[in-house]
Coordinates of N, CA, C and O in Angstrom, one line a residue:
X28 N -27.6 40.1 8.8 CA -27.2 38.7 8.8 C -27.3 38.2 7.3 O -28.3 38.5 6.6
X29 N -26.2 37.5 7.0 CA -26.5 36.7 5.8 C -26.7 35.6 5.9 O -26.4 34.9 6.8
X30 N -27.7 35.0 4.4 CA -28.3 34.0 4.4 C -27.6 32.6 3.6 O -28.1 31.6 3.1
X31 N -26.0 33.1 3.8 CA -25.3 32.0 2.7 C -25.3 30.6 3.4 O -25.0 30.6 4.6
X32 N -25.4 29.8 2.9 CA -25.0 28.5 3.1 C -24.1 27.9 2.8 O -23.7 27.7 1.6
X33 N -23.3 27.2 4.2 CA -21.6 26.8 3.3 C -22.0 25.7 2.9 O -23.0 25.0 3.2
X34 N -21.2 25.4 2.0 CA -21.7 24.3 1.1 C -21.2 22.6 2.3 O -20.2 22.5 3.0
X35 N -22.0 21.9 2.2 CA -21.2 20.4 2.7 C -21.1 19.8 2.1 O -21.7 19.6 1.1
X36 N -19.8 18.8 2.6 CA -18.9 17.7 1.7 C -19.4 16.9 1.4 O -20.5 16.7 1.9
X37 N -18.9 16.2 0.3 CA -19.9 15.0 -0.5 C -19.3 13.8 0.6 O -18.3 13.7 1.2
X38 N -20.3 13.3 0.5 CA -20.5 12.0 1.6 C -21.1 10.6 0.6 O -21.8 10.5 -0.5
X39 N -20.5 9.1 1.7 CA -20.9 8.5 0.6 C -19.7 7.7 0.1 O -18.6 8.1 0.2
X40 N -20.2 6.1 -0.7 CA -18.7 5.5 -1.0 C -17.7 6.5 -2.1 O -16.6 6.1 -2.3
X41 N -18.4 7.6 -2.8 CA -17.6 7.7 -3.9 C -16.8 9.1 -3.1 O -15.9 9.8 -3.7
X42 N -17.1 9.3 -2.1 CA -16.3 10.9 -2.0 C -15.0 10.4 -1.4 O -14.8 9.5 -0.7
X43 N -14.0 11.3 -2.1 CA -12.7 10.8 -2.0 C -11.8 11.3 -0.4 O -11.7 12.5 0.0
X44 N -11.3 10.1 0.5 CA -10.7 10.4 1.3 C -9.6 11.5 1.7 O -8.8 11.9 0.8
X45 N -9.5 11.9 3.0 CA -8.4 12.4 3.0 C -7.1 12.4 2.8 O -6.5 13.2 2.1
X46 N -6.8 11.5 3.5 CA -5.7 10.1 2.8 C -6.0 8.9 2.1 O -6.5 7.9 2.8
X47 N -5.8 8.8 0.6 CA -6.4 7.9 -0.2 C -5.4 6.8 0.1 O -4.2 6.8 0.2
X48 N -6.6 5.5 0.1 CA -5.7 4.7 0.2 C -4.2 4.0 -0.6 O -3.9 4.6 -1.6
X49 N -3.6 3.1 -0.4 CA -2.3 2.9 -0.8 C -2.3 1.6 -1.5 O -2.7 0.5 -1.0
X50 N -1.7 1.6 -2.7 CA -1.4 0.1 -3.4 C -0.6 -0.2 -3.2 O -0.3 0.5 -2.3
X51 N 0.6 -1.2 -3.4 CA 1.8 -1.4 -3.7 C 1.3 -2.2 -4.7 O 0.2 -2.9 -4.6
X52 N 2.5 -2.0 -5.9 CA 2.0 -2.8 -7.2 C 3.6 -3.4 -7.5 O 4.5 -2.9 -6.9
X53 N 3.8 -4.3 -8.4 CA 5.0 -5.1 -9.4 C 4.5 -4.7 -10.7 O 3.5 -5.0 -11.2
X54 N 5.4 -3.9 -11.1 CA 5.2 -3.5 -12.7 C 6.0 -4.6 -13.6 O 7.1 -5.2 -13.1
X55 N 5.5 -4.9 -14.6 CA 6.3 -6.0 -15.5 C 6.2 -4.8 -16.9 O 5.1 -4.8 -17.5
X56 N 6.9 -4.3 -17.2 CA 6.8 -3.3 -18.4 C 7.3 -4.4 -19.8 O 8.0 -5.5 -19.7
X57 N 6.9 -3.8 -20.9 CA 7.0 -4.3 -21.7 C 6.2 -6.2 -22.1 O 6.8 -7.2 -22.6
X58 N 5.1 -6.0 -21.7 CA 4.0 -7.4 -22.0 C 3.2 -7.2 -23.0 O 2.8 -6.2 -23.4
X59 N 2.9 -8.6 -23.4 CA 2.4 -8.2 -24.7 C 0.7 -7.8 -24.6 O 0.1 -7.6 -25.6
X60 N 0.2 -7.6 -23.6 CA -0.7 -6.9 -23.4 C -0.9 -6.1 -22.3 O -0.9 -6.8 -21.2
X61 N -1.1 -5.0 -22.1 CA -1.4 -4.3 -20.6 C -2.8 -5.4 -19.5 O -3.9 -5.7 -20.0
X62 N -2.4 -5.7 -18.3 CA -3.4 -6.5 -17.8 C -3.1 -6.1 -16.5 O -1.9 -5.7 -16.3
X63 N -3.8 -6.1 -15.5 CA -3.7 -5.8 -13.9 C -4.3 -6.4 -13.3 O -5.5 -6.4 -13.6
X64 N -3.7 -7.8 -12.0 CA -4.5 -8.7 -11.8 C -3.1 -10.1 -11.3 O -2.2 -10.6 -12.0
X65 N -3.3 -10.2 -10.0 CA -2.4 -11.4 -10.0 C -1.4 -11.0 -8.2 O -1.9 -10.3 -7.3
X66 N -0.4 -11.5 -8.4 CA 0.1 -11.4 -6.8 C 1.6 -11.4 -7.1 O 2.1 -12.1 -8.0
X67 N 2.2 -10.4 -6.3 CA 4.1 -10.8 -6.0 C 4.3 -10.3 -4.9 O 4.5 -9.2 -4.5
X68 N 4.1 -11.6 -4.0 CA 4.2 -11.5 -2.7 C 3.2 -10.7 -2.1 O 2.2 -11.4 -1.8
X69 N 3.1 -9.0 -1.7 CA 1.7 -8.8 -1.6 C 1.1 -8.0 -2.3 O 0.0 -7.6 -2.2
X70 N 2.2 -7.5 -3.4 CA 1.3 -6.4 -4.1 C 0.8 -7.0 -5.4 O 1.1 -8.1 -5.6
X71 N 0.3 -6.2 -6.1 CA -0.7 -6.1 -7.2 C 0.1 -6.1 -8.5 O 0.6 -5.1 -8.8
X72 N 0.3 -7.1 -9.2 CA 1.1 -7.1 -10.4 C 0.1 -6.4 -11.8 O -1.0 -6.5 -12.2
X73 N 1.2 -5.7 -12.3 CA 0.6 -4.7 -13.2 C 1.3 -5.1 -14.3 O 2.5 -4.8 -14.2
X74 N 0.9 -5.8 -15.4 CA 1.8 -6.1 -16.7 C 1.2 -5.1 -17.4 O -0.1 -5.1 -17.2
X75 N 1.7 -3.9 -18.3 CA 1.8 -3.1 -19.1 C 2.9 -3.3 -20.4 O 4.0 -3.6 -20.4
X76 N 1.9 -2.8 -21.7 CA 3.1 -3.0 -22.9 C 3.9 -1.8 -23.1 O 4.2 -1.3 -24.2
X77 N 4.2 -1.4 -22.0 CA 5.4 0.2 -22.4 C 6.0 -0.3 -21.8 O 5.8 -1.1 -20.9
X78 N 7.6 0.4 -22.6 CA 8.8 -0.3 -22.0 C 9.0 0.9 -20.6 O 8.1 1.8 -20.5
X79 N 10.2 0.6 -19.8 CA 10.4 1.3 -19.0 C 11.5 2.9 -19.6 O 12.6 3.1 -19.3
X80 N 10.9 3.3 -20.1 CA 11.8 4.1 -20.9 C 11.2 5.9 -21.2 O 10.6 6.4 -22.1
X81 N 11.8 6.4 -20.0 CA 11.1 7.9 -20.0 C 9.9 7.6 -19.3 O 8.9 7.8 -20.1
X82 N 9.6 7.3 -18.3 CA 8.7 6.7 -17.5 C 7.3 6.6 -18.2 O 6.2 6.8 -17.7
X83 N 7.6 6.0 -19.4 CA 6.4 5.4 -20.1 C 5.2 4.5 -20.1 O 4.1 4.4 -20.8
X84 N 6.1 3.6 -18.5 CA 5.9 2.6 -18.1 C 5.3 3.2 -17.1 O 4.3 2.5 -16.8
X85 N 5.4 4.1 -16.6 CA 4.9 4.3 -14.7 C 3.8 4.6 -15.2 O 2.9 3.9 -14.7
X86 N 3.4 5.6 -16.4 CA 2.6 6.2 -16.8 C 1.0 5.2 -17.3 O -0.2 5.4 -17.0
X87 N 1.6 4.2 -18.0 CA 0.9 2.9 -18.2 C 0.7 2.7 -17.0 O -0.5 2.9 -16.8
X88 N 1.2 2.4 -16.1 CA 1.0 1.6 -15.0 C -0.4 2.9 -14.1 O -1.4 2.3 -13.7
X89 N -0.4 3.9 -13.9 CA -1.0 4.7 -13.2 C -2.5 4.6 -14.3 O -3.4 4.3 -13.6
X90 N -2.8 4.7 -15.4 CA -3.4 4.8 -16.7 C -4.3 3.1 -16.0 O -5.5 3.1 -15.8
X91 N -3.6 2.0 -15.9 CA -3.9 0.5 -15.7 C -4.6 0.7 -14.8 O -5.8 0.4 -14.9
X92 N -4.0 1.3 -13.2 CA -4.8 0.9 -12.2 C -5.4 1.5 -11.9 O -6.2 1.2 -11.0
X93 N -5.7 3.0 -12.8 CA -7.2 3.9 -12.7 C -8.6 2.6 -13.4 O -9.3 2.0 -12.6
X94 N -8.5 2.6 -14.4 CA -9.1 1.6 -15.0 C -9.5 0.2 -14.4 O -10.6 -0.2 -14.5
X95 N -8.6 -0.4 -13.9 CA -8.9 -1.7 -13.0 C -10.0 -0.8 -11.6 O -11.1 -1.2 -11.2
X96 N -9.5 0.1 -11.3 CA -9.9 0.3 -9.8 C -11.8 1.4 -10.3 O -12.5 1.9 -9.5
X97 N -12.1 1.5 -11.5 CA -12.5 2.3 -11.8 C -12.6 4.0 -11.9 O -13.6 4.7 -12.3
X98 N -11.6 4.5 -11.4 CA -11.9 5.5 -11.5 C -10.7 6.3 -12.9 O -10.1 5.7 -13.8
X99 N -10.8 7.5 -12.5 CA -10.1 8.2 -14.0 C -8.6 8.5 -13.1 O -8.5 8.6 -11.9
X100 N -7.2 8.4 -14.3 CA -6.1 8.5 -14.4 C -5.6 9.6 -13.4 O -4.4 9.3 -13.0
X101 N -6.2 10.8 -12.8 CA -6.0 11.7 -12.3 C -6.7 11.7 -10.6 O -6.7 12.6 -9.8
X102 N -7.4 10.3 -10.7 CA -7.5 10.2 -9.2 C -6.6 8.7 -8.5 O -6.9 7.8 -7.6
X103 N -5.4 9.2 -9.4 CA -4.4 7.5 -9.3 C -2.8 8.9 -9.4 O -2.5 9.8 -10.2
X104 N -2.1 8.2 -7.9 CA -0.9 9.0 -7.9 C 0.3 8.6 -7.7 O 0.1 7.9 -6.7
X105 N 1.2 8.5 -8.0 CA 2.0 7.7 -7.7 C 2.8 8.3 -6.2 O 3.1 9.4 -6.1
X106 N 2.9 7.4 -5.3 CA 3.7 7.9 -4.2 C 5.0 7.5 -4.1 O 5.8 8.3 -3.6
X107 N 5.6 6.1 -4.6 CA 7.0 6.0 -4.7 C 7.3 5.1 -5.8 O 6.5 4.6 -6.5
X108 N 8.8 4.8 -5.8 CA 9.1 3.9 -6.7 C 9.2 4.3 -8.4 O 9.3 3.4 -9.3
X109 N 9.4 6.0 -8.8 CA 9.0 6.2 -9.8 C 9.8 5.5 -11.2 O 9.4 5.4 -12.3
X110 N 10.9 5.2 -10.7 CA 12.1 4.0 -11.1 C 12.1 3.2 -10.9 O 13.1 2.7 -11.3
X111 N 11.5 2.5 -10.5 CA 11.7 1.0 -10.2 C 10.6 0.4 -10.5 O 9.7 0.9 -11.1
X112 N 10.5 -0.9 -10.0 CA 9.6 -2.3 -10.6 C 8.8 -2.2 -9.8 O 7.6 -2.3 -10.2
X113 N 8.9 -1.9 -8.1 CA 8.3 -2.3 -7.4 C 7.7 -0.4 -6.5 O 8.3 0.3 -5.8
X114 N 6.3 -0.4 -7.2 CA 6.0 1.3 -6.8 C 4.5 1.2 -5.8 O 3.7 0.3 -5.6
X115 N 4.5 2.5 -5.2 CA 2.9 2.5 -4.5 C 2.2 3.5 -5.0 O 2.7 4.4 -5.7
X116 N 1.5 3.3 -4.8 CA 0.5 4.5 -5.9 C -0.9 4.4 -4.4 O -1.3 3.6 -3.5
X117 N -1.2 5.8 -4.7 CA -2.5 6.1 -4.1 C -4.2 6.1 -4.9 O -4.2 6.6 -6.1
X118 N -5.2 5.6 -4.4 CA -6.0 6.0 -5.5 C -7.0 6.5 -4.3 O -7.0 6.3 -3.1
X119 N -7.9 7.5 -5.1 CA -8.9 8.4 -4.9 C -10.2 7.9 -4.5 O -11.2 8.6 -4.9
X120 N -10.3 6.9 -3.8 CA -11.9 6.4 -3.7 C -11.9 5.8 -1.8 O -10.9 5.7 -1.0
X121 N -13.1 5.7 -1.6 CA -13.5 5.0 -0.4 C -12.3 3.8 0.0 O -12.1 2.8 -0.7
X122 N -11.6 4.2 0.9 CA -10.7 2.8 1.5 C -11.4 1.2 1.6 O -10.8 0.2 1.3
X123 N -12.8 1.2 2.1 CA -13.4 0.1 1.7 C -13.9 -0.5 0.0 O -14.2 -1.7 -0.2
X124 N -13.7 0.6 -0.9 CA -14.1 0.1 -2.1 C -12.4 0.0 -2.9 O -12.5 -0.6 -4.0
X125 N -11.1 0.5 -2.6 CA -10.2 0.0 -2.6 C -9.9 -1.2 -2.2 O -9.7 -2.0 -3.1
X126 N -10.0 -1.9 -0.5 CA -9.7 -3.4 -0.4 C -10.5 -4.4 -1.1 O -10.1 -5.5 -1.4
X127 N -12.0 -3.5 -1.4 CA -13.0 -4.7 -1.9 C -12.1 -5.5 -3.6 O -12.1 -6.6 -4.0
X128 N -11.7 -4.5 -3.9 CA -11.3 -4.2 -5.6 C -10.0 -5.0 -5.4 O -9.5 -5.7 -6.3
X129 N -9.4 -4.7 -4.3 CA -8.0 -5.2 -4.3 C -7.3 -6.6 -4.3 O -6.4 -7.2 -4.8
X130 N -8.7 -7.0 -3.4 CA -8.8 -8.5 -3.1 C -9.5 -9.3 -4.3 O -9.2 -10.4 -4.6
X131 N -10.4 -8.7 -5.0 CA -10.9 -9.1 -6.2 C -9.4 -9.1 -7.5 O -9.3 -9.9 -8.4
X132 N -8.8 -8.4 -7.4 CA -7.6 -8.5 -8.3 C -6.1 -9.3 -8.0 O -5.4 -10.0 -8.8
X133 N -5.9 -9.0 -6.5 CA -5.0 -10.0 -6.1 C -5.1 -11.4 -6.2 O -4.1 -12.1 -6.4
X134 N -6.8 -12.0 -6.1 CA -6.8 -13.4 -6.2 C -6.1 -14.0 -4.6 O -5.5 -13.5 -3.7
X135 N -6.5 -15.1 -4.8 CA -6.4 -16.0 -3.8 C -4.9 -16.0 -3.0 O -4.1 -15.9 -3.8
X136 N -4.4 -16.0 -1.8 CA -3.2 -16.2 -1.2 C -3.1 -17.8 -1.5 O -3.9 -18.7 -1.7
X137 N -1.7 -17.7 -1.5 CA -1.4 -18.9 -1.6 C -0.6 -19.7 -0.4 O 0.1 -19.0 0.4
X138 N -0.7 -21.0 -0.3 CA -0.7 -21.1 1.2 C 1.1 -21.6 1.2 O 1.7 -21.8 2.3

């Protein structure tokens, strides 16, 4: 008999889901400062200073919401929208510390 031990999964808010949760975001490309933070309608408005040009902009945008959401660029993916204004992206963390962050960036509904 062997004495190997399979290794167990990291547990815990930071181990990353199966299915990571889902943003929908509004890109405004070309601002004069990159900032993430605010509302259009229900998703997450991402102002970024790259234009939309050779997806310079998606790229900003994925690069933004690793940083807002804390984590690094490569646990941020894009799932659709890779053309357009209006995209969803996945990020890599606890579904509860995604809404916590989400609702802290969305800001207030308006009535």
């Amino acid at each position: 008999m062997s004495s190997r031990r399979t290794p167990t999964p990291a547990s815990g808010p930071t181990s990353a889901p199966a299915n990571p949760p889902r943003v929908a975001v509004r890109v405004r490309p070309g601002a004069s400062r990159t900032r993430v933070g605010g509302r259009y309608g229900d998703a997450l408005v991402v102002a970024v200073s790259a234009r939309a040009v050779d997806g310079a902009a998606t790229e900003a945008v994925l690069v933004a919401v690793g940083e807002a959401f804390g984590v690094r660029r490569r646990d941020v993916e894009l799932v659709s929208g890779a053309a357009a204004r209006d995209k969803v992206v996945s990020v890599e963390l606890a579904p509860d510390l995604v809404a916590r962050r989400l609702a802290e960036l969305l800001g207030p509904a308006s009535a």
